Tab-separated table of C-alpha atoms and ligand atoms in Angstrom:
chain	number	residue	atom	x	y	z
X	1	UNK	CA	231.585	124.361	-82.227
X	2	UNK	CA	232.018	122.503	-78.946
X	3	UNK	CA	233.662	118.842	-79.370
X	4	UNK	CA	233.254	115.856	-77.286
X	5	UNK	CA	236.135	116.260	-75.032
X	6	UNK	CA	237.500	113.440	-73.038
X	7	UNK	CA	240.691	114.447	-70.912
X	8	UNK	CA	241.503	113.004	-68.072
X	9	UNK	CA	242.095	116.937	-66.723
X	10	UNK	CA	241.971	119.458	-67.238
X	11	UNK	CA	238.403	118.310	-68.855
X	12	UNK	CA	235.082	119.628	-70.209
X	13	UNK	CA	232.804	121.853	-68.204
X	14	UNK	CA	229.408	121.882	-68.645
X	15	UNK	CA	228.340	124.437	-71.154
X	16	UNK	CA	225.549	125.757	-69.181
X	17	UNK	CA	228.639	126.811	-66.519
X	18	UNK	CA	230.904	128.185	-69.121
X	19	UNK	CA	228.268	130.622	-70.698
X	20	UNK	CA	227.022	131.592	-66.827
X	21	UNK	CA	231.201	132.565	-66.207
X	22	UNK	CA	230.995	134.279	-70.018
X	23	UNK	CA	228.084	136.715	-68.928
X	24	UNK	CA	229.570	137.498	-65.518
X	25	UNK	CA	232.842	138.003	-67.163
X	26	UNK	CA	233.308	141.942	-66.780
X	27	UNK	CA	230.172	142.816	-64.601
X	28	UNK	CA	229.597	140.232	-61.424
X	29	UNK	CA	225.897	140.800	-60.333
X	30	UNK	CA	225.777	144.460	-61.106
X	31	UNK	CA	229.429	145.684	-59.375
X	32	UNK	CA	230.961	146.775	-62.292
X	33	UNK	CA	233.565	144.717	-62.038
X	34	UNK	CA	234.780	141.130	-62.852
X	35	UNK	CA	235.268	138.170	-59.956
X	36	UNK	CA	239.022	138.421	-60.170
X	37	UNK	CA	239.139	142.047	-60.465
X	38	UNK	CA	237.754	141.763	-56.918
X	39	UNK	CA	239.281	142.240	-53.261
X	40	UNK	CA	238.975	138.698	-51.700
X	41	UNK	CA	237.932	140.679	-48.848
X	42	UNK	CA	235.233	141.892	-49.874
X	43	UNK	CA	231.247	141.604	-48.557
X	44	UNK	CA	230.619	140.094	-52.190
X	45	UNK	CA	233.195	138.056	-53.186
X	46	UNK	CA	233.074	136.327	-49.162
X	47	UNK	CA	229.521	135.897	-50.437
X	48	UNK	CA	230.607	133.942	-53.275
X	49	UNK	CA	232.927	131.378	-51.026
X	50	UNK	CA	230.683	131.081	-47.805
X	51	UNK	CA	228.204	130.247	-50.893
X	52	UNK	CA	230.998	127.499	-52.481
X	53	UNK	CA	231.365	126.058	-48.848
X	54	UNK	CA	228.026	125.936	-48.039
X	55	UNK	CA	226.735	123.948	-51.369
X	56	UNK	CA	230.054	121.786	-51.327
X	57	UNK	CA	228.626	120.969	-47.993
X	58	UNK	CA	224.969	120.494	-48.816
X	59	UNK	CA	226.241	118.139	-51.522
X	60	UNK	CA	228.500	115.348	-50.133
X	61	UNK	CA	226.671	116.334	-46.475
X	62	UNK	CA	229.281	117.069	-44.990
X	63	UNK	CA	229.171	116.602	-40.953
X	64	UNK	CA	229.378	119.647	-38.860
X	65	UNK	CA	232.579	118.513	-37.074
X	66	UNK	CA	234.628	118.603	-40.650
X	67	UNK	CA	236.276	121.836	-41.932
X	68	UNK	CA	236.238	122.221	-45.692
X	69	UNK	CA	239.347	123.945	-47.085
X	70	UNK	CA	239.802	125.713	-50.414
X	71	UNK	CA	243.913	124.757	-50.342
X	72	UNK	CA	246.344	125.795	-52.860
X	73	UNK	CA	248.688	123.429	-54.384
X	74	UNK	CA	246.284	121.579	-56.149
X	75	UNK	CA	246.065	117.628	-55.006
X	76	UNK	CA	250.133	116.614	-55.689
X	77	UNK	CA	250.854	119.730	-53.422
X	78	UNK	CA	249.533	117.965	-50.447
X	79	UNK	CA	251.157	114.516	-51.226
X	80	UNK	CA	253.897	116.746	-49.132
X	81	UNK	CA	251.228	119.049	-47.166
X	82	UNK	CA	249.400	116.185	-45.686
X	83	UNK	CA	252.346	114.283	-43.580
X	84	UNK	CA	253.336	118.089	-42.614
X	85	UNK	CA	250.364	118.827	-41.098
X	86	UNK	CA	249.172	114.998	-39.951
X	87	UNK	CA	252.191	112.909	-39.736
X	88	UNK	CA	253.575	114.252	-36.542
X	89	UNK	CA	249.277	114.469	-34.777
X	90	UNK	CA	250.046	111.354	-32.291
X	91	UNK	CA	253.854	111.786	-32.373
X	92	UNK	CA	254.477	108.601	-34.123
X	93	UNK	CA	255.490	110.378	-37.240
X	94	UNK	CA	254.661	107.298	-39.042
X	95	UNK	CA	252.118	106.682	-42.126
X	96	UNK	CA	250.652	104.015	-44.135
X	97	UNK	CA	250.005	103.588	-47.692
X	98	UNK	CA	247.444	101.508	-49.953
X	99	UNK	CA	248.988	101.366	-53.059
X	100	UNK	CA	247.117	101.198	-56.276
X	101	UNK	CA	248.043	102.762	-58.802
X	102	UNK	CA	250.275	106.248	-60.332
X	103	UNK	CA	248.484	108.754	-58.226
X	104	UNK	CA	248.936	106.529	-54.697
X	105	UNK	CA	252.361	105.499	-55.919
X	106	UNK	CA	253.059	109.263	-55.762
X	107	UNK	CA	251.777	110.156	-52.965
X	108	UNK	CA	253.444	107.665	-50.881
X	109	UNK	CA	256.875	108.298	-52.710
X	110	UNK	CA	256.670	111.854	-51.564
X	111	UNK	CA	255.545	111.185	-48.413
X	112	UNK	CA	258.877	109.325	-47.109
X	113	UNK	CA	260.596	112.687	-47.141
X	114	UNK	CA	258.380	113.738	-44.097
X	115	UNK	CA	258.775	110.322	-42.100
X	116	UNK	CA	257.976	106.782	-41.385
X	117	UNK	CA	256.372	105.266	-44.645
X	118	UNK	CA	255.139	101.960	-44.750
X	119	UNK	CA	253.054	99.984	-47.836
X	120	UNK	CA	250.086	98.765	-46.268
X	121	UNK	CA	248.849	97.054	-49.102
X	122	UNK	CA	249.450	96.771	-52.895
X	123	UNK	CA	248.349	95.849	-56.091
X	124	UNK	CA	251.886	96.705	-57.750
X	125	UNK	CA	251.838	92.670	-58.624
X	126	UNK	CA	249.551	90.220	-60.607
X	127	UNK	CA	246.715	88.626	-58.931
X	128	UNK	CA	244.954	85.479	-59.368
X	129	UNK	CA	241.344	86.396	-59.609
X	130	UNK	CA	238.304	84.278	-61.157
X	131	UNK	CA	240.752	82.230	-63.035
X	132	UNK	CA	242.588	84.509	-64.432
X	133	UNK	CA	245.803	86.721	-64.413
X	134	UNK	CA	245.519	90.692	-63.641
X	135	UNK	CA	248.806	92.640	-64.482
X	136	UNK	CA	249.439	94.676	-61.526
X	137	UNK	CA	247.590	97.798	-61.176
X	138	UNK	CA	244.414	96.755	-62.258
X	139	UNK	CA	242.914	95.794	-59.602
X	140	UNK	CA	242.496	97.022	-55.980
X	141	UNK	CA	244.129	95.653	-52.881
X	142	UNK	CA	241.355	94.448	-50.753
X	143	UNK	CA	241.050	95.797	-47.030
X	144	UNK	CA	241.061	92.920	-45.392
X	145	UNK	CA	244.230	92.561	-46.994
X	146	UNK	CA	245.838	95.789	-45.210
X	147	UNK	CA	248.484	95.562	-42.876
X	148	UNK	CA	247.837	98.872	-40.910
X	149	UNK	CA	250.057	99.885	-38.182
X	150	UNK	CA	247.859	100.762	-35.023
X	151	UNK	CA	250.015	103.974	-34.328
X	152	UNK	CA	250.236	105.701	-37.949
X	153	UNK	CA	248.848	108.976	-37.862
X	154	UNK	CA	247.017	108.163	-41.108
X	155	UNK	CA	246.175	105.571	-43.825
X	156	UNK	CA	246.055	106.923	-47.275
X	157	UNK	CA	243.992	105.646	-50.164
X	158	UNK	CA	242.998	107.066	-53.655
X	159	UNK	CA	239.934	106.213	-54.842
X	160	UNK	CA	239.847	106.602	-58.378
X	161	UNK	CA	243.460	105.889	-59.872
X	162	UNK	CA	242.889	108.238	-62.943
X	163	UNK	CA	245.284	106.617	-65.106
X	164	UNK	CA	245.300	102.575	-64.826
X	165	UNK	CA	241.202	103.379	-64.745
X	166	UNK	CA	241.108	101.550	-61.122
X	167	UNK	CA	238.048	102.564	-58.498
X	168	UNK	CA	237.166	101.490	-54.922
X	169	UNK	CA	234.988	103.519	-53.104
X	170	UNK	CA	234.126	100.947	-49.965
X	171	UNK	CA	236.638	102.136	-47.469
X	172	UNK	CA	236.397	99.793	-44.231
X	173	UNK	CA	236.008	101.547	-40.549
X	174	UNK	CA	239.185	101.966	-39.231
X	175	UNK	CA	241.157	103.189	-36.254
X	176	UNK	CA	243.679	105.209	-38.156
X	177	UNK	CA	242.075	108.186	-39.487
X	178	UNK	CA	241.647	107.227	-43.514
X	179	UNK	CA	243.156	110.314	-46.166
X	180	UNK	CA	241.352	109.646	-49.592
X	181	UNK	CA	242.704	111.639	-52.389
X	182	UNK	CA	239.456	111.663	-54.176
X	183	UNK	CA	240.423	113.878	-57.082
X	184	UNK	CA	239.429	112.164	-60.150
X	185	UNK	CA	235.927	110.847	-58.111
X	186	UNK	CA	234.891	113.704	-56.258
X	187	UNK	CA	231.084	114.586	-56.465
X	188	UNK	CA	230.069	111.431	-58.671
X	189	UNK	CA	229.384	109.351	-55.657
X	190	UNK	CA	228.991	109.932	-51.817
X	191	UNK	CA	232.028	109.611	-49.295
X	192	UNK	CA	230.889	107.999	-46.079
X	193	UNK	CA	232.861	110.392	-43.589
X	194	UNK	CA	232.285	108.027	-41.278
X	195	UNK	CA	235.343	106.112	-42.758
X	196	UNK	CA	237.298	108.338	-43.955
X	197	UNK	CA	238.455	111.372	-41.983
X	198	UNK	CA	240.225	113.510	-44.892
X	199	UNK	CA	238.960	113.314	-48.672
X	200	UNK	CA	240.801	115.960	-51.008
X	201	UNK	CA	240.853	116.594	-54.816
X	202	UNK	CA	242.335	119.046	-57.414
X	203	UNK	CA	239.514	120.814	-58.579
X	204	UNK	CA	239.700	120.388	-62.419
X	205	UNK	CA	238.433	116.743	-62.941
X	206	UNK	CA	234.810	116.784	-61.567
X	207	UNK	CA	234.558	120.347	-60.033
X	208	UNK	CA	235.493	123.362	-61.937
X	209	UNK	CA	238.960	124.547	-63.136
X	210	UNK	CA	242.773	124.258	-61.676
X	211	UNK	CA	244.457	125.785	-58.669
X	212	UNK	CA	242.531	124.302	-55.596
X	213	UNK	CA	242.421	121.167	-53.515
X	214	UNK	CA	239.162	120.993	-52.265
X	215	UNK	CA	239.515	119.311	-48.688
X	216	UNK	CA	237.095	118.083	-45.899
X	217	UNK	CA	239.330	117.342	-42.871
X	218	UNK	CA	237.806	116.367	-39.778
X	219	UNK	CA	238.452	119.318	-36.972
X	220	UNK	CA	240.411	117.018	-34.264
X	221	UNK	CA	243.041	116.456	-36.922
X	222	UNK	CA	244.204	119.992	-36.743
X	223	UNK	CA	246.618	121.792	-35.787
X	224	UNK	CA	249.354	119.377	-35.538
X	225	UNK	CA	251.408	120.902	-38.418
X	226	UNK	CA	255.104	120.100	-37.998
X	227	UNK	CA	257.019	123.276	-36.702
X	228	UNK	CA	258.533	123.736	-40.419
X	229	UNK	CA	255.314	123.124	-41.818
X	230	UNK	CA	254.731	126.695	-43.999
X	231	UNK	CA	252.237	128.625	-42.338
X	232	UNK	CA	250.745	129.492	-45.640
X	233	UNK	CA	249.563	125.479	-45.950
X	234	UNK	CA	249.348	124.997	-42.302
X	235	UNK	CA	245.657	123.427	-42.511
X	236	UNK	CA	244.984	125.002	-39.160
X	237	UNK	CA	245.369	128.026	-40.111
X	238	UNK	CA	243.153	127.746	-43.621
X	239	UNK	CA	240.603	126.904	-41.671
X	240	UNK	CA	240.737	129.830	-38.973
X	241	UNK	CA	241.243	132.454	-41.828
X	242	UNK	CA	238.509	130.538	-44.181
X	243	UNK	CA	240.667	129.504	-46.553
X	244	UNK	CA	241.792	133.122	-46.700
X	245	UNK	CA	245.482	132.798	-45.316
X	246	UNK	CA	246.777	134.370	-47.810
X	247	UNK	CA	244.916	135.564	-51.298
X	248	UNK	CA	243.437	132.443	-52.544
X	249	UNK	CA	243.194	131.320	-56.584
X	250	UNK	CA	239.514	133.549	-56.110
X	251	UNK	CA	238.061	132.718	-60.147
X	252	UNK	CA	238.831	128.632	-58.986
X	253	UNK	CA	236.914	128.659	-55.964
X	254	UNK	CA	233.886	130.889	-58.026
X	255	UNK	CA	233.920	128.298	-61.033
X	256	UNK	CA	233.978	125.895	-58.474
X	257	UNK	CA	230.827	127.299	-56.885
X	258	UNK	CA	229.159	127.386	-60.338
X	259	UNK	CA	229.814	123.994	-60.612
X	260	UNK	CA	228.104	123.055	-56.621
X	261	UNK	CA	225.050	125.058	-58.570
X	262	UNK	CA	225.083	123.008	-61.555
X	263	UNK	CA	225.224	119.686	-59.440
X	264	UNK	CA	222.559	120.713	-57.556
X	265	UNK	CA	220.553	121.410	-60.623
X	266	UNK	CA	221.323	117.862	-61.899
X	267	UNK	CA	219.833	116.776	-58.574
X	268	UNK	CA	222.733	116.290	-56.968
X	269	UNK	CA	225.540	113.953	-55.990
X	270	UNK	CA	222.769	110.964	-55.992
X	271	UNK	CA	221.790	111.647	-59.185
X	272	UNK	CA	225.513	112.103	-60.729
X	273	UNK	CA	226.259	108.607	-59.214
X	274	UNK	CA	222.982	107.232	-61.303
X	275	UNK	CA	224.110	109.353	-64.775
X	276	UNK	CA	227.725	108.274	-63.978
X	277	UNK	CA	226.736	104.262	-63.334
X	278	UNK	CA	224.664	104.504	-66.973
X	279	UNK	CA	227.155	106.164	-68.780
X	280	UNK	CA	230.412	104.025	-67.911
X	281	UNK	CA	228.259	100.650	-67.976
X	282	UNK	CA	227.171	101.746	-71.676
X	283	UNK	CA	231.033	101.808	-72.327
X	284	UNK	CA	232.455	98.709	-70.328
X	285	UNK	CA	229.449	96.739	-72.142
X	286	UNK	CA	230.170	97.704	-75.663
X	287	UNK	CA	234.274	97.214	-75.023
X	288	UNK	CA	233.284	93.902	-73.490
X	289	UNK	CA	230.976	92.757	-76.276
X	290	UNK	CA	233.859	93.647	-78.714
X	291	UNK	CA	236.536	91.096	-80.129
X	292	UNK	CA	238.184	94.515	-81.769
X	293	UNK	CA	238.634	96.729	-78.732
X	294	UNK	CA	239.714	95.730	-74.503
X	295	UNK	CA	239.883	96.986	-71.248
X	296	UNK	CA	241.907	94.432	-68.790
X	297	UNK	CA	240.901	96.089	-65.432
X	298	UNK	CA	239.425	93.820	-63.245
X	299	UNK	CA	235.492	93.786	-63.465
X	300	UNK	CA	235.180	94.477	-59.873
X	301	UNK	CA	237.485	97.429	-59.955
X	302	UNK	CA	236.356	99.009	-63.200
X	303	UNK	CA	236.757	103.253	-62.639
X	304	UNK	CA	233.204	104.936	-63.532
X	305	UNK	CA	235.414	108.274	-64.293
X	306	UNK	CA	238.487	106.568	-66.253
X	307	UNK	CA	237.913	104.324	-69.044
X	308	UNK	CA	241.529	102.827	-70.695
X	309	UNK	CA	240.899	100.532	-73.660
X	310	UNK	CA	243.421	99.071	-76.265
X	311	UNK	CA	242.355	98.624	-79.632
X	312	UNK	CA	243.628	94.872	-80.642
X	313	UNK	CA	245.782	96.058	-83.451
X	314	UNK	CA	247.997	98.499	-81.847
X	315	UNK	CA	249.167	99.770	-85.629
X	316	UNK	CA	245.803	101.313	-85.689
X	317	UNK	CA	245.806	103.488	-82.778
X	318	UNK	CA	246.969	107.177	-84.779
X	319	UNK	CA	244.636	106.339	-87.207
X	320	UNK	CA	242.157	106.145	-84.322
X	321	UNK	CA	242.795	109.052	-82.825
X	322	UNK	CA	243.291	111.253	-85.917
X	323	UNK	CA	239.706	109.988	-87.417
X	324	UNK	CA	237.860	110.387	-83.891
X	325	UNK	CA	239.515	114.218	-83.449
X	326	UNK	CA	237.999	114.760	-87.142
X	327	UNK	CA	234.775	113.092	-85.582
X	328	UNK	CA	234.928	115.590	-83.031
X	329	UNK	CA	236.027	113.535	-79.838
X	330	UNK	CA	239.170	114.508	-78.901
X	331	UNK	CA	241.832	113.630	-75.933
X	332	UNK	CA	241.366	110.166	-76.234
X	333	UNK	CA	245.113	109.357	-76.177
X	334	UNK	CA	245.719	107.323	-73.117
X	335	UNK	CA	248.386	107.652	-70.249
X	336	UNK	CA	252.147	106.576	-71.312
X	337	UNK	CA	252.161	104.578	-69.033
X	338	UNK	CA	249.264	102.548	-69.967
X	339	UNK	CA	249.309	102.879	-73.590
X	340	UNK	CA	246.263	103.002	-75.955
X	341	UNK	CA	243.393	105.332	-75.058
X	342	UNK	CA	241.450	106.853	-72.250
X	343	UNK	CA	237.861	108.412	-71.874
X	344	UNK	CA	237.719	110.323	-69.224
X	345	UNK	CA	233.949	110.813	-68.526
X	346	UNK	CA	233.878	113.121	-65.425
X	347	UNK	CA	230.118	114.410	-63.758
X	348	UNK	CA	230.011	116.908	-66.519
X	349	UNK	CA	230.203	114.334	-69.786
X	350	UNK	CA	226.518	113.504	-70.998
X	351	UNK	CA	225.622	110.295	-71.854
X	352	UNK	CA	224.969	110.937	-75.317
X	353	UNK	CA	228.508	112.195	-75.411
X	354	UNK	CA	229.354	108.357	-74.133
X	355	UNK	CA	226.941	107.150	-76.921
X	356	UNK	CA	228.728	109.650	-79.799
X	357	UNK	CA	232.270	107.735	-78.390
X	358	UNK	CA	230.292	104.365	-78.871
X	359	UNK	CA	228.846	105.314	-82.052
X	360	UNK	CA	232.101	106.430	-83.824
X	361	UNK	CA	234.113	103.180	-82.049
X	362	UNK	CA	231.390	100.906	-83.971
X	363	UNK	CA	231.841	102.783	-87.203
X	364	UNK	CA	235.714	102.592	-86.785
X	365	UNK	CA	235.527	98.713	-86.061
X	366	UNK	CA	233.175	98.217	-89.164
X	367	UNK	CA	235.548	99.947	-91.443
X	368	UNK	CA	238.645	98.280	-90.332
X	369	UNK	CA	237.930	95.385	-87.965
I	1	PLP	C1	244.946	114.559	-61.400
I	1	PLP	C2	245.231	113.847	-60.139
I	1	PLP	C3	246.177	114.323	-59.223
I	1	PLP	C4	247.047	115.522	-59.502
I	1	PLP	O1	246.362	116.687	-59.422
I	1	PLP	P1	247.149	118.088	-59.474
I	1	PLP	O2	246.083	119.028	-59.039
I	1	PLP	O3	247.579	118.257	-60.885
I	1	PLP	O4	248.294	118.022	-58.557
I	1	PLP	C5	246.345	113.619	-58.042
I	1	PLP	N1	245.634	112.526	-57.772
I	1	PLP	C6	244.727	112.036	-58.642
I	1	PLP	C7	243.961	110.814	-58.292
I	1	PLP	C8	244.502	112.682	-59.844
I	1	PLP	O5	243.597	112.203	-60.711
């Protein structure tokens, strides 16, 4: 029996993927052998990435003078990768950070081993919004509000803060080449590449399983690696080996493929954003319309992928959570940090698995509200 699964990632795959990877299991298309049993040299398995690039592509149409990467390291590993291959491209060796949540906090932190950090904005403080109070982190710093320095090498943003449930997708045109870590939003809405210049994401949120960074880099921001940059995540050469450099995680980037095929059976990343617009308004209005459960992220700033909510009466919350695992939804325990709960409802969560979340949340509240 499959349950309604709600992690924040590792998190659900569609079925229709999972029982595609089942069949090809121990015979890929006839070879005789499975995808990982296979030389990553190889006529077929090349097949299978120039196939993952080229529907990855097709999907979030991505421009012609953009590499995409398959990078190891999954996303935290290039909170260090990125300054070592970017930080040092106009010799300023200096950076600049948006600040929003967990994710950007920790990027930025690891960052200042590799050289000049600086907070360009951040919402690490309340804010006086609408006539109200936001706690810091739920909300987004504004761009007009950025103080970029004209000679960083970069400005880096994340667009979906995966753990305070925080979104902003409407990155300004800018001088300094934008770096979006995109992981927990990738797929469920377009990126204008036109604004930002690198978007990157771990793989296991909205597109397929762990052990790649997807990355679309823009092909003038190569090849500037910092000499002690390892050659192995030197971006340049990724791209001039095709993401081949050295034997890459080959059953991520297949599943990953599987996934560009799915998407594109869904009808694609325009589509997704529709699904994904239904399926966390049906949540946001049913936690709004109830005096028994909250979510105190700013309206404006609300994440599509990353719904927090507190139940009222905190005492309840492992009675919660043991009676909606029984119910079949499960991972709904949210962040530490945060407290409460979390649904994480990535591309491949239905909306009637949003509605069986709803459904169970009303039948909780009658029972104990
Ligand atoms: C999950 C997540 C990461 C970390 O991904 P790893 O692949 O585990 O390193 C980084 N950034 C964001 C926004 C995330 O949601």
């Amino acid at each position: 029996m499959r349950v309604w699964n709600f992690s924040a990632g590792p998190s659900m795959l569609p079925l229709e993927v999972l029982e595609q990877a089942a069949a090809e299991m121990t015979d890929w298309h006839g070879t005789g052998m499975s995808i990982m049993e296979m030389s990553h040299r190889s006529k077929d398995y090349m097949g299978v990435r120039d196939e993952a690039e080229a529907d990855l592509r097709a999907l979030l149409s991505v421009p012609d003078d953009f590499a995409v990467l398959f990078v190891q390291g999954g996303a935290q590993g290039q909170n260090g990768l990125l300054p070592l291959n970017l930080i040092q491209r106009n010799g300023s060796g200096k950076a600049d950070y948006v600040l929003s949540g967990s994710w950007s906090v920790k990027s930025c932190e690891e960052a200042q081993r590799y050289g000049d950090i600086r907070v360009a904005g951040t919402s690490g403080q309340a804010w006086q919004d609408q006539g109200k109070e936001w706690a810091p982190w739920t909300w987004f710093p504004e761009p007009s509000q950025w103080d970029v320095r004209p000679d960083a090498a970069y400005l880096h943003v994340c667009t979906n803060e995966t753990i305070g449930g925080v979104e902003f997708n409407d990155i300004p045109k800018l001088d300094v080449p934008v770096v979006a870590d995109v992981s927990s939003n990738i797929l469920s809405c377009p990126i204008d590449f036109s604004r930002v210049s690198v978007a990157y994401a771990g793989a296991q949120k909205n597109a397929g399983m762990s052990g790649i960074a997807l990355m679309m880099i823009r092909k003038d921001l190569l090849g500037h690696a910092m000499d002690l940059c390892p050659s192995a995540f030197n971006y340049a050469n990724i791209e001039k080996q095709q993401s081949m450099f050295n034997t890459p995680p080959t059953y991520s980037i297949y599943m990953a493929g599987l996934m560009f095929k799915w998407l594109e059976r869904q009808g694609g990343v325009a589509a997704m954003q529709a699904r994904n617009a239904a399926k966390s308004e049906a949540l946001y209005g049913f936690l709004d319309a109830s005096e028994f459960y909250t979510n105190t992220v700013h309206p404006a700033y609300r994440s599509r992928m990353n719904v927090p909510f507190l139940l009222r009466d905190q005492s309840l919350d492992a009675l919660f959570l043991e009676q909606a695992t029984a119910a079949g939804l499960t991972s709904l325990k949210g962040h530490k940090s945060v407290g409460g709960m979390r649904a994480s409802i990535y591309n491949a969560m239905p909306l009637e698995g949003v509605q069986a979340l709803i459904d169970f949340m009303t039948e909780f509240e009658r029972r104990n509200g």
